[in-house]
C-alpha positions as MATLAB code, in Angstrom:
seq = 'MQPQKIYFAGAGGIGMAALERYFLSKGYRVAGYDRTETELTRQLAKEGVEITYNDTVDAIPADFRDCPQQVQVVYTPALPSDHPQLSYFRSQGYPVLKRSQVLGLITKGSKSLCFAGTHGKTTTSSMAAHLLNTSPVGCNAFLGGILRNYNSNLLLSATSPYSVVEADEYDRSFHQLAPYIAVINATDPDHLDIYGTEEAYLESFAHFTELIRPDGFLLLHTGLKLKPRPGKGVRTYTFGRNDGDFHAKNIRYSQGSILFDLVTPWNTITDLSPGIPVDINIDNAIAAIAAVLLTGEQITDQTIRQAMSTFKGPKRRFEFWLKRTGQNGKPQVIVDDYAHHPDEIRASIRSIRALYPESKLTVVFQPHLFSRTRDFATEFAQSLSEADSVILLPIYPAREEPIPGISSETILNQIDNANKMLAAKQNLIKTIKNSNFEVLLTLGAGDICDMLPEILSEVNSL';
ca = [
     -14.867    2.869  -65.405;
     -12.746   -0.236  -66.613;
     -11.111    1.375  -70.268;
      -8.129    3.047  -69.521;
      -8.261    5.437  -72.075;
     -10.702    8.659  -72.110;
     -12.066   10.471  -74.922;
     -13.443   14.169  -74.589;
     -15.924   15.379  -76.793;
     -15.715   19.345  -75.811;
     -12.313   19.034  -74.264;
     -11.934   22.873  -73.675;
     -14.944   23.397  -71.353;
     -14.073   24.417  -68.073;
     -15.944   21.570  -66.292;
     -14.313   19.164  -68.863;
     -11.173   20.417  -67.834;
     -11.198   19.216  -64.044;
     -12.187   15.843  -65.064;
      -9.266   15.761  -67.710;
      -6.803   16.568  -65.400;
      -8.088   13.956  -62.743;
      -7.759   11.102  -65.160;
      -4.467   12.294  -66.039;
      -3.495   12.025  -62.511;
      -4.964    8.682  -62.493;
      -2.797    7.216  -65.565;
      -5.290    7.564  -67.850;
      -4.694    8.395  -71.941;
      -6.432   11.112  -72.241;
      -7.507   12.756  -75.482;
     -10.150   15.123  -77.069;
     -12.082   17.496  -79.432;
     -12.760   21.262  -79.244;
     -13.890   23.437  -81.696;
     -11.437   26.321  -80.657;
      -7.872   26.504  -79.434;
      -7.808   28.568  -76.116;
      -5.259   29.227  -73.258;
      -7.091   26.412  -71.357;
      -6.647   23.669  -74.566;
      -3.286   24.949  -74.436;
      -2.393   24.291  -70.954;
      -4.227   21.041  -71.238;
      -2.380   20.106  -74.028;
       1.216   20.838  -72.331;
      -0.400   18.745  -69.445;
      -0.426   15.958  -71.559;
      -4.091   15.828  -73.010;
      -4.227   14.849  -77.030;
      -6.180   17.869  -78.311;
      -7.734   18.023  -82.070;
      -9.625   20.959  -83.409;
     -10.871   18.979  -86.124;
     -14.346   17.407  -85.548;
     -13.853   14.524  -88.085;
     -13.637   10.929  -87.323;
     -10.290   10.593  -88.909;
      -9.299   13.475  -86.548;
      -9.412   11.171  -83.658;
      -6.312    9.325  -82.355;
      -5.655    6.174  -84.340;
      -5.709    3.902  -81.418;
      -9.141    5.803  -79.875;
     -10.489    3.905  -83.181;
     -12.644    0.631  -83.582;
     -11.467   -0.450  -79.912;
     -14.982    0.223  -78.010;
     -14.024   -1.680  -75.148;
     -10.985    0.279  -74.555;
     -12.216    3.884  -74.520;
     -14.519    5.560  -72.646;
     -16.432    8.843  -74.350;
     -17.284   11.700  -72.297;
     -19.230   14.589  -73.703;
     -20.652   17.926  -72.802;
     -24.276   18.954  -74.062;
     -23.486   22.167  -75.534;
     -21.976   19.730  -78.442;
     -25.058   19.280  -81.378;
     -26.574   15.906  -81.193;
     -25.251   14.945  -84.490;
     -21.914   16.090  -83.965;
     -19.634   13.941  -86.138;
     -17.294   12.384  -83.909;
     -20.180   11.454  -81.302;
     -22.003   10.241  -83.921;
     -19.215    7.755  -84.918;
     -18.674    6.667  -81.215;
     -22.352    5.702  -80.686;
     -22.837    4.329  -84.003;
     -19.624    1.624  -83.044;
     -21.035    1.078  -79.576;
     -18.500    2.727  -77.331;
     -19.690    3.445  -73.422;
     -20.881    7.537  -73.816;
     -21.187    9.746  -70.883;
     -22.459   13.125  -70.047;
     -19.643   15.061  -68.438;
     -22.230   15.078  -65.198;
     -22.838   11.644  -65.114;
     -18.900   11.062  -64.909;
     -18.606   13.716  -62.063;
     -21.352   11.788  -60.428;
     -19.501    8.458  -60.678;
     -16.624   10.072  -59.035;
     -17.739   11.686  -56.264;
     -20.384    8.795  -55.173;
     -17.843    7.509  -52.843;
     -17.087   10.517  -51.257;
     -18.712   13.211  -49.108;
     -20.205   15.964  -51.398;
     -20.276   19.408  -50.956;
     -22.158   20.536  -54.017;
     -22.394   24.157  -54.664;
     -25.306   25.096  -56.877;
     -27.217   28.541  -57.687;
     -27.839   30.722  -60.452;
     -24.785   32.801  -59.355;
     -22.325   32.492  -56.948;
     -21.441   28.625  -56.939;
     -17.964   29.008  -58.693;
     -16.629   31.379  -55.977;
     -18.291   29.305  -52.954;
     -17.012   26.266  -54.111;
     -13.364   27.626  -54.524;
     -13.632   29.504  -51.275;
     -14.729   26.137  -49.688;
     -11.888   23.697  -51.603;
      -9.546   26.662  -50.232;
     -10.437   26.258  -46.917;
     -10.684   22.696  -46.755;
      -7.379   22.399  -48.422;
      -5.513   25.179  -46.130;
      -6.810   22.906  -43.162;
      -5.490   19.645  -42.212;
      -8.617   17.842  -43.821;
      -7.653   18.366  -47.282;
     -10.667   17.726  -50.426;
     -10.732   16.551  -54.053;
     -12.183   19.607  -55.939;
     -13.596   19.978  -59.308;
     -14.560   23.476  -59.965;
     -15.772   25.513  -62.749;
     -12.824   28.450  -62.661;
      -9.168   28.142  -62.785;
      -8.733   28.785  -59.152;
      -5.672   31.512  -58.833;
      -4.290   30.048  -55.730;
      -3.253   26.924  -57.464;
      -3.373   27.832  -61.075;
      -5.846   24.654  -61.735;
      -9.756   23.948  -61.257;
      -8.678   20.614  -59.918;
      -7.588   19.926  -56.447;
      -6.504   16.182  -55.125;
      -5.657   14.664  -51.528;
      -5.163   10.978  -51.215;
      -6.641   10.886  -47.840;
      -9.714   13.217  -47.617;
     -13.266   11.916  -47.521;
     -14.698   15.104  -48.816;
     -15.376   16.094  -52.422;
     -16.174   19.910  -53.555;
     -18.011   20.240  -56.806;
     -19.909   23.083  -58.788;
     -23.257   21.667  -59.325;
     -24.142   23.307  -62.825;
     -28.313   23.534  -63.234;
     -27.667   23.540  -67.249;
     -29.323   20.542  -68.498;
     -30.184   19.340  -65.334;
     -26.442   18.165  -65.054;
     -26.926   18.673  -61.221;
     -29.251   15.391  -60.906;
     -26.532   13.254  -61.185;
     -25.019   14.380  -58.064;
     -25.657   12.476  -54.574;
     -24.523   15.547  -52.446;
     -23.615   14.982  -48.630;
     -24.118   19.074  -48.150;
     -25.855   20.577  -50.761;
     -25.745   24.514  -50.987;
     -27.926   26.619  -52.726;
     -27.014   30.565  -53.370;
     -29.748   31.852  -55.777;
     -32.506   30.570  -57.731;
     -33.392   33.474  -60.089;
     -34.587   32.019  -63.161;
     -31.719   31.652  -66.145;
     -31.415   29.140  -68.955;
     -34.477   29.229  -70.197;
     -33.774   27.800  -73.462;
     -33.684   24.579  -71.536;
     -36.614   25.051  -68.813;
     -38.595   27.285  -70.761;
     -40.087   28.487  -67.303;
     -39.499   29.692  -63.917;
     -41.931   27.034  -62.368;
     -39.734   24.349  -64.159;
     -36.360   25.785  -63.503;
     -37.416   25.846  -59.789;
     -38.686   22.224  -59.671;
     -35.695   21.236  -60.782;
     -33.519   22.614  -57.725;
     -36.410   21.033  -55.488;
     -35.575   17.779  -56.981;
     -31.908   18.268  -56.615;
     -32.666   18.550  -52.793;
     -34.254   15.351  -52.833;
     -31.208   13.821  -53.754;
     -28.876   14.802  -50.628;
     -27.707   11.836  -48.456;
     -30.144   10.990  -45.335;
     -27.202   11.788  -43.114;
     -26.985   15.222  -45.184;
     -27.335   18.643  -44.974;
     -29.075   21.220  -46.960;
     -27.977   24.925  -46.839;
     -30.041   27.427  -48.310;
     -29.503   31.379  -48.773;
     -32.440   33.450  -46.977;
     -35.563   34.533  -49.369;
     -35.435   32.112  -52.152;
     -38.764   31.276  -53.720;
     -37.520   27.530  -53.651;
     -39.516   25.250  -52.153;
     -37.124   22.388  -51.372;
     -37.961   18.571  -50.312;
     -35.209   17.102  -48.732;
     -35.641   13.671  -47.466;
     -36.133   12.510  -43.744;
     -33.002   12.940  -42.018;
     -31.680   15.888  -43.886;
     -31.323   18.701  -41.848;
     -31.287   22.267  -43.169;
     -29.889   25.687  -42.431;
     -29.860   28.888  -44.045;
     -27.424   31.696  -44.189;
     -27.651   35.298  -45.449;
     -26.037   38.737  -45.328;
     -28.129   39.855  -42.778;
     -30.114   37.025  -41.565;
     -30.320   33.416  -41.357;
     -28.408   30.702  -39.213;
     -24.875   31.829  -40.557;
     -25.040   35.430  -41.363;
     -22.750   38.622  -41.044;
     -22.688   41.540  -38.512;
     -20.358   44.239  -37.939;
     -19.233   44.488  -41.657;
     -17.045   47.191  -41.629;
     -15.136   48.923  -44.807;
     -11.548   50.643  -45.096;
      -9.235   51.642  -47.831;
     -10.284   49.046  -50.448;
     -10.892   46.075  -47.586;
     -13.369   44.299  -45.604;
     -13.836   43.012  -42.449;
     -16.559   41.226  -40.752;
     -17.659   38.999  -38.078;
     -19.750   35.669  -38.898;
     -22.546   34.386  -36.882;
     -22.916   30.856  -36.347;
     -25.034   28.568  -34.651;
     -22.623   27.891  -32.068;
     -20.195   30.700  -32.177;
     -19.142   34.012  -33.564;
     -15.975   33.969  -35.698;
     -14.541   37.541  -35.698;
     -12.390   39.685  -38.150;
     -12.643   37.530  -41.481;
     -11.593   39.682  -44.189;
     -12.124   38.444  -47.894;
      -8.848   38.123  -49.715;
     -10.842   39.954  -52.908;
     -12.717   42.806  -51.260;
     -15.861   43.129  -52.758;
     -19.277   43.232  -51.351;
     -20.905   39.846  -52.637;
     -17.611   38.047  -51.499;
     -19.539   38.449  -48.085;
     -22.435   36.274  -48.993;
     -19.731   33.824  -50.711;
     -17.592   33.308  -47.815;
     -20.807   32.894  -45.717;
     -21.885   30.125  -47.557;
     -18.347   28.534  -47.674;
     -17.592   28.675  -44.331;
     -21.160   27.427  -43.016;
     -20.676   24.581  -45.633;
     -17.298   23.589  -44.243;
     -18.436   23.778  -40.382;
     -21.623   21.389  -41.021;
     -19.285   18.539  -41.881;
     -18.258   18.835  -38.170;
     -14.455   18.802  -38.927;
     -12.363   20.769  -36.398;
     -11.131   23.899  -37.886;
      -9.854   26.572  -35.936;
     -11.079   30.145  -36.611;
      -7.716   31.338  -37.301;
      -7.349   28.554  -40.328;
     -10.313   29.637  -41.206;
      -9.291   33.665  -41.023;
      -6.114   32.735  -43.216;
      -8.184   30.837  -45.788;
     -10.466   33.649  -46.507;
      -7.472   36.294  -46.464;
      -5.504   34.410  -48.824;
      -7.821   33.558  -51.210;
      -7.296   35.312  -54.455;
     -10.464   33.654  -56.043;
     -10.999   32.225  -59.506;
     -10.058   33.824  -62.782;
     -12.952   35.889  -63.978;
     -14.674   36.415  -60.753;
     -13.778   39.846  -59.697;
     -10.251   39.591  -61.211;
      -8.211   42.857  -60.614;
      -5.753   44.043  -63.910;
      -5.012   47.328  -62.666;
      -5.457   49.134  -59.360;
      -3.511   52.288  -59.382;
      -3.641   55.977  -58.485;
      -3.748   58.227  -61.900;
      -1.973   61.438  -62.554;
      -4.858   63.452  -61.516;
      -4.882   61.737  -57.978;
      -7.902   59.402  -58.653;
      -8.035   55.804  -58.874;
      -7.551   54.045  -62.311;
      -8.917   50.436  -61.743;
      -9.635   47.660  -64.321;
     -11.845   44.873  -63.189;
     -13.329   41.818  -65.133;
     -16.022   39.566  -63.764;
     -17.774   36.764  -65.636;
     -21.512   37.916  -64.914;
     -23.793   37.285  -67.250;
     -27.342   37.086  -65.689;
     -28.748   40.765  -64.989;
     -28.732   40.001  -61.047;
     -24.946   39.366  -61.238;
     -24.440   42.401  -63.417;
     -26.139   44.122  -60.303;
     -23.908   42.631  -57.717;
     -21.119   43.218  -59.494;
     -21.811   46.988  -60.078;
     -22.648   47.561  -56.484;
     -19.761   45.650  -54.939;
     -17.227   48.096  -57.508;
     -19.664   50.741  -56.072;
     -18.800   50.056  -52.328;
     -15.536   50.138  -52.996;
     -15.292   53.357  -55.276;
     -18.218   55.310  -54.274;
     -16.168   58.475  -55.727;
     -15.183   57.055  -58.392;
     -17.029   57.035  -62.338;
     -17.617   53.609  -63.314;
     -17.445   52.520  -66.942;
     -19.219   48.795  -67.941;
     -18.159   47.114  -70.951;
     -20.454   44.276  -71.285;
     -20.666   41.463  -73.721;
     -24.310   39.833  -73.465;
     -23.928   35.877  -73.689;
     -26.763   33.919  -75.648;
     -29.545   35.493  -78.151;
     -32.051   33.376  -75.912;
     -30.718   34.919  -72.598;
     -30.821   38.499  -74.192;
     -34.280   38.138  -75.499;
     -35.317   36.759  -72.103;
     -33.748   39.358  -70.143;
     -33.367   42.208  -72.049;
     -35.184   44.363  -69.608;
     -33.626   43.208  -66.597;
     -30.164   43.705  -68.100;
     -30.608   47.421  -69.095;
     -32.256   48.005  -65.490;
     -28.843   46.473  -64.118;
     -26.501   48.054  -66.225;
     -28.435   51.317  -66.086;
     -26.577   51.737  -62.379;
     -23.302   52.172  -63.931;
     -22.187   55.868  -65.079;
     -21.356   54.679  -68.592;
     -22.145   51.722  -70.601;
     -20.218   50.405  -73.730;
     -22.158   46.994  -75.264;
     -20.062   44.806  -77.368;
     -22.006   42.545  -79.806;
     -23.988   39.189  -78.509;
     -21.508   36.519  -78.061;
     -23.531   33.630  -79.444;
     -21.875   30.321  -77.808;
     -23.695   27.263  -78.720;
     -26.625   29.513  -80.629;
     -27.747   30.517  -83.864;
     -28.938   34.339  -83.937;
     -32.472   35.290  -83.151;
     -34.110   37.597  -85.906;
     -34.680   40.946  -84.020;
     -32.258   40.292  -80.824;
     -29.119   42.261  -80.771;
     -27.200   44.076  -78.098;
     -29.402   47.054  -79.349;
     -32.234   45.329  -77.253;
     -30.783   46.008  -74.137;
     -29.034   49.536  -75.437;
     -32.480   51.081  -76.122;
     -34.058   50.122  -72.762;
     -30.794   51.525  -70.773;
     -31.894   54.541  -68.535;
     -28.476   56.122  -69.042;
     -27.523   58.975  -71.444;
     -23.845   57.768  -71.374;
     -24.452   54.338  -73.487;
     -22.973   53.225  -76.871;
     -22.508   49.770  -78.992;
     -19.183   49.347  -79.935;
     -17.458   46.624  -82.045;
     -15.178   44.171  -81.009;
     -12.235   45.754  -83.237;
     -13.192   49.559  -82.070;
     -13.250   48.782  -78.274;
      -9.777   49.392  -77.630;
      -9.909   52.769  -78.970;
     -13.120   53.497  -77.214;
     -12.267   52.557  -73.965;
      -9.051   55.280  -74.604;
     -11.086   58.014  -75.223;
     -13.826   57.244  -72.432;
     -11.161   59.045  -69.332;
     -12.626   56.097  -67.375;
     -11.422   56.076  -63.620;
     -13.227   52.166  -62.945;
     -13.579   50.043  -65.812;
     -15.852   46.888  -65.352;
     -15.968   44.334  -68.277;
     -18.554   41.661  -67.661;
     -19.420   38.862  -69.694;
     -19.309   34.997  -70.134;
     -17.904   35.348  -73.724;
     -14.490   35.973  -74.843;
     -14.509   39.461  -73.458;
     -11.845   38.617  -71.104;
      -9.059   37.872  -74.373;
      -9.057   41.362  -75.036;
      -7.853   42.733  -71.513;
      -3.783   42.099  -71.574;
      -4.431   44.694  -75.047;
      -6.616   46.588  -72.902;
      -4.275   46.895  -70.346;
      -1.408   47.509  -72.816;
      -2.948   50.399  -74.130;
      -3.962   51.978  -70.963;
      -0.419   51.569  -69.673;
       1.058   53.131  -72.397;
      -1.219   56.321  -71.979;
];
């Protein structure tokens, strides 16, 4: 990529942010557009990205206009094809690439550890990046969440041959990658607005396995419907909680912590303790450690233990906002999680149940996308029915227009739980204060997380 100026259309996306930070580190001039100012865009602006929230052509910095030989344009497929700025760049002959194409170009010359799957890819890729970064090996990492250990979703190394990438299946973006090690955590159907059918979704993952380098590895969670098609020379391993080439044994729960031993094809690593002690992180840790071990680098068991125990997780993945004992002697806990698929929600609820089995669990869920709500309303209801009490917010539309007849009530009506209700965002704080919760779990990929500081402030004032 020869141009020394990069313009990002959709600059506030988490995946775009990693690329913006990467190009800033390389000395590029970086600018971009996003529809809404957020904490992330404000941070990017502090770091040197020139961001506008106006989508007109005139809002593009003057020295980025009328100079197609000097500017590379990068866009997210979440933007409409007729976006004014994108239309201008294309009509003027600027080089325009998708985010995934740019990520593929950057990582092409490295040994890429690519983490894919309906869910788990942000946490597992972050764990692997933290493990490599903790070791002498190091890595470059382009992550789908802000890793709390580093307050960034980009890690850089001048010497490591490895890059760690979250391989996003949305819009088939992961087909731009050339994995050295490909990890697939789950293939439960999602993004049916893009794929249409489960068969097409699985086919997309199957094609992803064809992209693995001939000297590479495929690491699959056990029990997937996927029928992989890795090429000649690719070695395949499996992992899982209870079975697979890499699996856990001797799992122990004690006073809010988890310990387990990891069985590998070569040895057993004892006494691993996830820094975020929720049940699903056993599976996540197995995947991350297995991927790093398959590199063949000599990383000691003690380094692995230290990395897992110090892993703080990405923001919005089982992020504890409050953890204390209330005046009645019972736990008072607030946890936020990005879960927005029925299987993710079920895993979140069960992980919290394992930590606080005797406590009342109240779930606040903000559905994400009208199409996802339409496609999985029954499955959402079944997962949410496992909570003691459910509060549903209106659907967060993101890139979509409303679908007639589809709302949060579509889910509510199917929840098999008497303690359920709809709440407008402006009434949520009052609703939570009146709920007398013990463990509060907020779920969703929308903007519910923006309300957590106020929720915490109100709870602390009680």
